[in-house]
mmCIF file of C-alpha atoms and ligand atoms in Angstrom:
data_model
loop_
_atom_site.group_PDB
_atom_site.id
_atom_site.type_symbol
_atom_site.label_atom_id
_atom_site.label_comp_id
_atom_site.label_asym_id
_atom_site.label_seq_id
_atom_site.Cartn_x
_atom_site.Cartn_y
_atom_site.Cartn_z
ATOM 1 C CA UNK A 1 19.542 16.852 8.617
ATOM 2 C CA UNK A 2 21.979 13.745 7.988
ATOM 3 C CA UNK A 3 20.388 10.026 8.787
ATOM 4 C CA UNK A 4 21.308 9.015 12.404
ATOM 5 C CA UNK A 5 21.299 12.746 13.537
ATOM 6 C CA UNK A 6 20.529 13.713 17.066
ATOM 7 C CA UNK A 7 16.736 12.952 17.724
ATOM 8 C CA UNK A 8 15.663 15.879 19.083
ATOM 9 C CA UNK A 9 16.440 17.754 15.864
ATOM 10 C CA UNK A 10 13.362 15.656 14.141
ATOM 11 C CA UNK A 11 11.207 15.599 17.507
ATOM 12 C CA UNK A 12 11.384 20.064 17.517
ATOM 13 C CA UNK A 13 10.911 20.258 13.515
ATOM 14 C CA UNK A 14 7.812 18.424 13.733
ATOM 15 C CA UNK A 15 6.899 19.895 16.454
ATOM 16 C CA UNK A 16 7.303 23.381 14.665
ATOM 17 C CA UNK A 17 4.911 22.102 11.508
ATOM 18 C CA UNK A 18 8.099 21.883 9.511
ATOM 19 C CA UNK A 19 8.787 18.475 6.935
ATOM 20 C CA UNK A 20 11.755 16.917 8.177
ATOM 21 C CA UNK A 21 14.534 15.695 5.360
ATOM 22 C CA UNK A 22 17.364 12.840 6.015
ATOM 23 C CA UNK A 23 19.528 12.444 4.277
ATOM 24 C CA UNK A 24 21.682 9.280 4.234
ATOM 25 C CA UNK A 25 25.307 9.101 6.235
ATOM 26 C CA UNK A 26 27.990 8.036 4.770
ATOM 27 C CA UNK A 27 30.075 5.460 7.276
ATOM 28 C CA UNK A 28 27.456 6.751 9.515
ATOM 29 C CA UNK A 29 28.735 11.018 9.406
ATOM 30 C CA UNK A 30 27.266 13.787 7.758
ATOM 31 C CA UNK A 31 27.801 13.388 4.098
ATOM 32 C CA UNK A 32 27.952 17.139 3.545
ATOM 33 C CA UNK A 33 27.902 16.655 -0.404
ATOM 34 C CA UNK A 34 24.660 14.783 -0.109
ATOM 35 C CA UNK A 35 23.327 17.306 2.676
ATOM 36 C CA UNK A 36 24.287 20.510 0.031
ATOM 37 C CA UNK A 37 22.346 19.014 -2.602
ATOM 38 C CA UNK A 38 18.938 17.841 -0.921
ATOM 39 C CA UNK A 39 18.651 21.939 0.183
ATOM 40 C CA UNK A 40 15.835 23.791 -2.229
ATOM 41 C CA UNK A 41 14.290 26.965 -2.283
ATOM 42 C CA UNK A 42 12.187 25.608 0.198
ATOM 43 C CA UNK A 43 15.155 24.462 3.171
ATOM 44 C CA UNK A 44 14.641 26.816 5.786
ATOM 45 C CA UNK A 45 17.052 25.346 8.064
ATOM 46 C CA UNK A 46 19.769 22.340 8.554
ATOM 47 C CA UNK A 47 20.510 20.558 11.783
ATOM 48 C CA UNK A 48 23.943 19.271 12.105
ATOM 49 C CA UNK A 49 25.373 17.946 15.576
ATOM 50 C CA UNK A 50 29.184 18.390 15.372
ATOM 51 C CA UNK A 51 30.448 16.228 17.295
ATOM 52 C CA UNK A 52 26.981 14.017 16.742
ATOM 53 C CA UNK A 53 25.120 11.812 19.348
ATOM 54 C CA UNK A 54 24.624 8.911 18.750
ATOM 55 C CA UNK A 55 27.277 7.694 16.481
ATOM 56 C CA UNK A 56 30.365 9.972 17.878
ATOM 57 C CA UNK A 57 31.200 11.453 14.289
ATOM 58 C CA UNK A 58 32.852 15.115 13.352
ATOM 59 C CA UNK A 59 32.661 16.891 10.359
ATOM 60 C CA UNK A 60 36.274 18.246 9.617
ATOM 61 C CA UNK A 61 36.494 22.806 9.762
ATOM 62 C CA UNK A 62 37.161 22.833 5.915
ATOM 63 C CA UNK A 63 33.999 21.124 4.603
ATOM 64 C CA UNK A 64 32.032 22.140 7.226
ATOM 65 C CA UNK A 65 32.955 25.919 6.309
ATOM 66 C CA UNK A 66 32.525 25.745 2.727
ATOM 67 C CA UNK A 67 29.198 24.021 3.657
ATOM 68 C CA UNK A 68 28.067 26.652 5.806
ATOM 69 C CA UNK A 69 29.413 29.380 2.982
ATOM 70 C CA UNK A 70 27.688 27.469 0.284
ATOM 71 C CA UNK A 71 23.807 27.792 1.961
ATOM 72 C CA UNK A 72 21.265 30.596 0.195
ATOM 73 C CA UNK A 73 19.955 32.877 1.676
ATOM 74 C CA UNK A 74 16.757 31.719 2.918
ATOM 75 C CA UNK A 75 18.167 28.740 4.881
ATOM 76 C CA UNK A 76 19.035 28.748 8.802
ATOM 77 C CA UNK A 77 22.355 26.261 9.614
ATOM 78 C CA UNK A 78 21.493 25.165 13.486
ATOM 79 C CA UNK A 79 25.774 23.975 14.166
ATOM 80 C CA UNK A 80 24.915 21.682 17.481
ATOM 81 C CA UNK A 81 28.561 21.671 19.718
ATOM 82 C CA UNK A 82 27.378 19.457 23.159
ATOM 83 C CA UNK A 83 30.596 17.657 23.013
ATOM 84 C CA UNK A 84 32.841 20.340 21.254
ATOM 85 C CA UNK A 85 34.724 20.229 24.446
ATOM 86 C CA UNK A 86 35.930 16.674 24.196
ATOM 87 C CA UNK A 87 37.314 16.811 20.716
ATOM 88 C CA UNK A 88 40.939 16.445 20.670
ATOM 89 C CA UNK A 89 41.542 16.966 16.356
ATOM 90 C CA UNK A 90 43.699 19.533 15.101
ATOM 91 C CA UNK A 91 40.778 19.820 12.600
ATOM 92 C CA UNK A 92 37.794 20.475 14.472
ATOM 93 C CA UNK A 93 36.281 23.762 13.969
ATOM 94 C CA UNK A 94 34.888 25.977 16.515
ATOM 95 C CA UNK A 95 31.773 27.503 15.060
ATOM 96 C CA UNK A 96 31.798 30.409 17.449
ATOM 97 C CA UNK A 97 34.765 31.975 15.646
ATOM 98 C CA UNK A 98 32.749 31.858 12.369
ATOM 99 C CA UNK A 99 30.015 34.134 13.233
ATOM 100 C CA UNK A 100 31.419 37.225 12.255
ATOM 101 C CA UNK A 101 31.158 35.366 8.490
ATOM 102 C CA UNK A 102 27.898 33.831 8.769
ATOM 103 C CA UNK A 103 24.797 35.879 9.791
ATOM 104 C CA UNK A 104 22.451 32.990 9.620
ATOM 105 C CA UNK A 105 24.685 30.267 11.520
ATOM 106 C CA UNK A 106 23.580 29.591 14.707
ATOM 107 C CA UNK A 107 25.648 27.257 17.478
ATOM 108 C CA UNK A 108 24.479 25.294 20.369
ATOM 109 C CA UNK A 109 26.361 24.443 23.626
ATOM 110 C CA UNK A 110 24.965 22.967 26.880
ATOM 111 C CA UNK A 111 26.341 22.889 30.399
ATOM 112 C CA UNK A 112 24.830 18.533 30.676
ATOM 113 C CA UNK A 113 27.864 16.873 29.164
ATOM 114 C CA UNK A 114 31.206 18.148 30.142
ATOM 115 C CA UNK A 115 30.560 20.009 32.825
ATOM 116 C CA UNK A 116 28.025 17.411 33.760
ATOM 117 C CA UNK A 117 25.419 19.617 34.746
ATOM 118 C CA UNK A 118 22.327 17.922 32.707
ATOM 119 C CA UNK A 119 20.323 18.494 35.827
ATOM 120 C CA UNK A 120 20.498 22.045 36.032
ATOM 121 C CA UNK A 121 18.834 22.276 32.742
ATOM 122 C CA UNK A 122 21.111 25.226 31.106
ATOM 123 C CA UNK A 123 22.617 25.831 27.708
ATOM 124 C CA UNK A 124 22.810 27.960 25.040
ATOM 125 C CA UNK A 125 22.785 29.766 21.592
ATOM 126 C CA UNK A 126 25.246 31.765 20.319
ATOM 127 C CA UNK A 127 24.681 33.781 16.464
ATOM 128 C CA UNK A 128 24.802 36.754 14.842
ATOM 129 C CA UNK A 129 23.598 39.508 17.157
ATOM 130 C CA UNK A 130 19.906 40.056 14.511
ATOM 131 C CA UNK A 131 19.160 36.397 14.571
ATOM 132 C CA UNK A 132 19.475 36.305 18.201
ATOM 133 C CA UNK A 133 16.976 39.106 18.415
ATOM 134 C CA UNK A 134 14.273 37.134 16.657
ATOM 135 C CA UNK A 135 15.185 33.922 19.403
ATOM 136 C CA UNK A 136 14.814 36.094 22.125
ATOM 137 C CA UNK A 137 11.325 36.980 21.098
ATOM 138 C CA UNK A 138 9.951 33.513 21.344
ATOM 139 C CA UNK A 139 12.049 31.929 24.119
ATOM 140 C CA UNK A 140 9.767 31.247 26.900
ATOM 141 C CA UNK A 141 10.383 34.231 29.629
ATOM 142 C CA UNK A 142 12.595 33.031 32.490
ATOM 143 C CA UNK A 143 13.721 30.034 30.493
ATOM 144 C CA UNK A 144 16.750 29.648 32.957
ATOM 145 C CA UNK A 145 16.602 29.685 36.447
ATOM 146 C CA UNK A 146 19.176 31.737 39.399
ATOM 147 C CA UNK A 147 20.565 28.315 40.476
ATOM 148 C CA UNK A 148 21.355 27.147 37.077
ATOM 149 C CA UNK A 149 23.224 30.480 36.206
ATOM 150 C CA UNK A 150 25.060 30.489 39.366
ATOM 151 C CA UNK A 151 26.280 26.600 38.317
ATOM 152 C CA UNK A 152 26.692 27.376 34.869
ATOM 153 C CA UNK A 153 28.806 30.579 35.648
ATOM 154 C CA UNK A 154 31.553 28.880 37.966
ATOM 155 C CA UNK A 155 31.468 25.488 35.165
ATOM 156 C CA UNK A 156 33.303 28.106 33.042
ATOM 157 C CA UNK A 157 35.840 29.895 35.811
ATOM 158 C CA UNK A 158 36.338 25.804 36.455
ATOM 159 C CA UNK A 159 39.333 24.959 33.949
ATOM 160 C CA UNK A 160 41.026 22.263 36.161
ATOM 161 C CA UNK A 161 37.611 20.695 36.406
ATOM 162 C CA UNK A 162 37.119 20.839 32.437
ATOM 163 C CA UNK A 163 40.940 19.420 31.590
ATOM 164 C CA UNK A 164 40.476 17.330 33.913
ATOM 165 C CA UNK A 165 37.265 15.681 32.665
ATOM 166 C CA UNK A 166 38.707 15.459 29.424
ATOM 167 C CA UNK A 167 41.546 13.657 29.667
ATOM 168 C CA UNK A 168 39.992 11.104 31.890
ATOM 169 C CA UNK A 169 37.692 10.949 28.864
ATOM 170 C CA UNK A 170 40.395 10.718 26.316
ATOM 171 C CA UNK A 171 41.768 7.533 28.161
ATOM 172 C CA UNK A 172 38.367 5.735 28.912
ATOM 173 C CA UNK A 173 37.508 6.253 25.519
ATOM 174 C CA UNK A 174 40.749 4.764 24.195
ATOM 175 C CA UNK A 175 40.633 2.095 26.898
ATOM 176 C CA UNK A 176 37.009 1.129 25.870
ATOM 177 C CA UNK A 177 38.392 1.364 21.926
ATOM 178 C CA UNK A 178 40.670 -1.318 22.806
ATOM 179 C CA UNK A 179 38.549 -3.497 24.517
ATOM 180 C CA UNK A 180 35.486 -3.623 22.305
ATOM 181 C CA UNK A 181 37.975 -4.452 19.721
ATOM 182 C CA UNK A 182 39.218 -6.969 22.138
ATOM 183 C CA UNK A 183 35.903 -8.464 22.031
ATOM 184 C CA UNK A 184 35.960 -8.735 18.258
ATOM 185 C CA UNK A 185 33.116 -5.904 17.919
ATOM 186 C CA UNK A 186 33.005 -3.741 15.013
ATOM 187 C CA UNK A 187 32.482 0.394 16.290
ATOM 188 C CA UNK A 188 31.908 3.716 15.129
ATOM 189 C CA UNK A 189 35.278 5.696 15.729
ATOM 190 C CA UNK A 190 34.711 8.296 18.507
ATOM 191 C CA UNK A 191 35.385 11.816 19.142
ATOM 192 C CA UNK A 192 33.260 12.321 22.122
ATOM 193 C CA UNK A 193 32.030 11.066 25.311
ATOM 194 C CA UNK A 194 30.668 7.585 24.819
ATOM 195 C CA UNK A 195 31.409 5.019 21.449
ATOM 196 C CA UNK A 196 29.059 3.050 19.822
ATOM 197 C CA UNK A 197 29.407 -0.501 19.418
ATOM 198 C CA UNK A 198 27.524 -2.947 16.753
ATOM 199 C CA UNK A 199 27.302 -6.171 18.539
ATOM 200 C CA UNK A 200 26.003 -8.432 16.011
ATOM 201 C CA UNK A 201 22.946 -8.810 16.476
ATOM 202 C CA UNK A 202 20.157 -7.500 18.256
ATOM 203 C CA UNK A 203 21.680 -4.743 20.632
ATOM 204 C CA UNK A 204 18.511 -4.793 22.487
ATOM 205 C CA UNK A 205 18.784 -8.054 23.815
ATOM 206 C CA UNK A 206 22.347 -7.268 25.063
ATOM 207 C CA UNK A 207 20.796 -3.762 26.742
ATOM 208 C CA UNK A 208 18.915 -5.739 28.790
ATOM 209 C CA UNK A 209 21.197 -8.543 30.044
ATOM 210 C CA UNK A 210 23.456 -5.837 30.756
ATOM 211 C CA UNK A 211 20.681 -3.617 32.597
ATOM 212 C CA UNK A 212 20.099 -6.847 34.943
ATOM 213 C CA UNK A 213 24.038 -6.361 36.095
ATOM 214 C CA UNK A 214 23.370 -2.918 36.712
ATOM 215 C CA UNK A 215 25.147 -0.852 33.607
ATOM 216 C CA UNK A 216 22.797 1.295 31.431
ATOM 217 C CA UNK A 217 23.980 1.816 27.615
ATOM 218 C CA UNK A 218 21.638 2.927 24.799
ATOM 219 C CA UNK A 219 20.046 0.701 22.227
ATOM 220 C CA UNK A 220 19.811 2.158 18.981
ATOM 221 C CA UNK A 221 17.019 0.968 17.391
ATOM 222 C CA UNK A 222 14.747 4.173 17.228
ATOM 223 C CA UNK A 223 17.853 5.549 15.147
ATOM 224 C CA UNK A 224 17.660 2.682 12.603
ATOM 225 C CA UNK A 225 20.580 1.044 14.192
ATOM 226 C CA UNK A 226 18.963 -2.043 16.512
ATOM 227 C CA UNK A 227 22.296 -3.799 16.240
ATOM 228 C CA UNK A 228 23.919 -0.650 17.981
ATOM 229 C CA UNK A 229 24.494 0.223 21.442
ATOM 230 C CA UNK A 230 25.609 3.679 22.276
ATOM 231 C CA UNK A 231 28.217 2.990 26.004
ATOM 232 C CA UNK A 232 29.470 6.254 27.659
ATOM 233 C CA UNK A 233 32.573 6.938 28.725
ATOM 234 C CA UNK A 234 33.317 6.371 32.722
ATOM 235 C CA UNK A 235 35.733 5.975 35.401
ATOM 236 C CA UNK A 236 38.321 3.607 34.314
ATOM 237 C CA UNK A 237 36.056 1.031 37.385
ATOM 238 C CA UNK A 238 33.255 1.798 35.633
ATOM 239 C CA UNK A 239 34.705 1.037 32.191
ATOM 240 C CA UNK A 240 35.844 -2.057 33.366
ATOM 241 C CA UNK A 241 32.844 -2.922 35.015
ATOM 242 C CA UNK A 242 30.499 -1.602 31.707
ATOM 243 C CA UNK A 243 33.137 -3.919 29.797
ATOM 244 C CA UNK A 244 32.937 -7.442 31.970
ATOM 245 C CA UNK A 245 29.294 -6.436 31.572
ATOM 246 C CA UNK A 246 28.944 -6.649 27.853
ATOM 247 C CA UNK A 247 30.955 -9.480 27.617
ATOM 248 C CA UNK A 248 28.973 -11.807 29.439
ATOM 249 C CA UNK A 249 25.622 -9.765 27.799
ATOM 250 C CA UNK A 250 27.062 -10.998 24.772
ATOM 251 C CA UNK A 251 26.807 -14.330 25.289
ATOM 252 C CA UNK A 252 22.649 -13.961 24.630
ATOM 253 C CA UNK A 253 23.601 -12.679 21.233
ATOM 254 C CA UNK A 254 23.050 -15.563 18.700
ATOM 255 C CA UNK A 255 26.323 -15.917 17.124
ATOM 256 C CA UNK A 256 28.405 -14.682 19.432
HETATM 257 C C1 PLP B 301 22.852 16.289 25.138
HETATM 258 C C2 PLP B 301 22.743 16.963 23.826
HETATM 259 C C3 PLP B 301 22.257 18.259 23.701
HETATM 260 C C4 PLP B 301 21.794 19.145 24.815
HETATM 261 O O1 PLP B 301 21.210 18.569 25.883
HETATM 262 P P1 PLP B 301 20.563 19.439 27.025
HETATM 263 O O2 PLP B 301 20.746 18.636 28.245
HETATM 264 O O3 PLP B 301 19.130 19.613 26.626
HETATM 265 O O4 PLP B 301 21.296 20.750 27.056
HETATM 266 C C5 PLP B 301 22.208 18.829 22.455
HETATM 267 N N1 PLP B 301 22.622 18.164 21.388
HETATM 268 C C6 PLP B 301 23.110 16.938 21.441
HETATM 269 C C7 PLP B 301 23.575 16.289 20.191
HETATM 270 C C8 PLP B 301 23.179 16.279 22.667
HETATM 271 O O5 PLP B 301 23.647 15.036 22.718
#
């Protein structure tokens, strides 16, 4: 998996006896050269999050595809999409429409970030139809409960809902662009839900001066990033508030 990659991917390989590789980003994205060439005989599967938490990156459809194309045999590619939905670039790929090519591909969605359902605890797996044979035999029996499928089932009859979520993302995410750049802050260019900011200095100090106003964001530091802060996307209030917020957490930041 590429350095800075979603945390669970590490927590479940371990979990699952398996010898987790990273291997190092490049401006903080999958370097998908690098990725190809740390796979050996002994790769049985890659983890790449697409767009990724917690730096916000993509991977563009042509790499990605002649990565996925380029894998032996013996390796599984796990293609995570949680934000697919709020990625606006002509060259995004949906991995869905790739399955047909790739029996060994297997994509992730959830229902907890656009649709903002986390509670309901539902998602999915979509792959080749013999791959998702061997899944079914050692998901847990009644892994999803009646509620959850009800929810989950009108989130996708709900298009207003989803266009409307994402273009009030598309704007907070440009307005919060413009004001951490405001602030003088360097930041990870975004295609999803939230940005993350490096605010000079110890971003752990500024998560808690900014937890005392009220307004959660997510220090980095268990990613190798303690100068990071991870800040979702909100209402444009919320934005603003998340925003006056940093600023004055900022002024704790030696420096600054
Ligand atoms: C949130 C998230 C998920 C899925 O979360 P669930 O709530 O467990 O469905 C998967 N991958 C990434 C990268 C995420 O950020």
């Amino acid at each position: 998996m590429p350095e800075y990659a979603f945390a669970i991917f590490a927590i479940v390989a371990h979990a699952a006896g398996a010898r987790v590789v990273s291997v190092p980003a490049r401006d903080y994205g999958a370097d998908l050269e690098a990725l190809r060439a740390a796979v050996t005989e002994r790769t049985r599967l890659v983890f790449l999050a697409n767009p990724n938490n917690p730096t916000g990156t993509m991977v563009a459809a042509g790499p990605l595809r002649e990565f996925v194309a380029g894998l032996p045999h013996h390796t599984l590619m796990v293609l995570d999409e949680a934000y697919c939905e709020y990625v606006r670039r002509p060259d995004y790929p949906d991995g869905v429409r790739w399955l047909q090519d790739f029996e060994r591909l297997i994509v992730t969605r959830t229902f907890s970030k656009v649709y903002g359902l986390a509670g309901l605890r539902v998602g999915y797996a979509v792959s080749h139809a013999g791959l998702a044979e061997f899944l079914n035999r050692v998901r847990e029996s009644f892994n999803v409960n009646s509620l959850a499928l009800v929810g989950a089932q009108a989130a996708l009859a709900d298009r207003e809902h989803l266009e409307r979520t994402v273009a009030l993302n598309d704007a907070g995410l440009a307005e919060l662009t413009a004001q951490v750049r405001a602030l003088g802050l360097d930041f990870i260019p975004s295609v999803g839900n939230f940005l993350t900011v490096d605010v000079g200095g110890p971003a752990a100090v500024v998560y808690e001066a900014m937890l005392r106003q009220g307004v959660i964001a997510r220090p980095l530091a268990g990613y190798g990033m303690p100068h990071h802060l991870r800040i979702t996307v909100g209402t444009p209030p919320q934005n603003a508030r998340c925003i006056a917020a940093l600023q004055q957490a900022l002024g704790r930041v030696p420096g600054h």
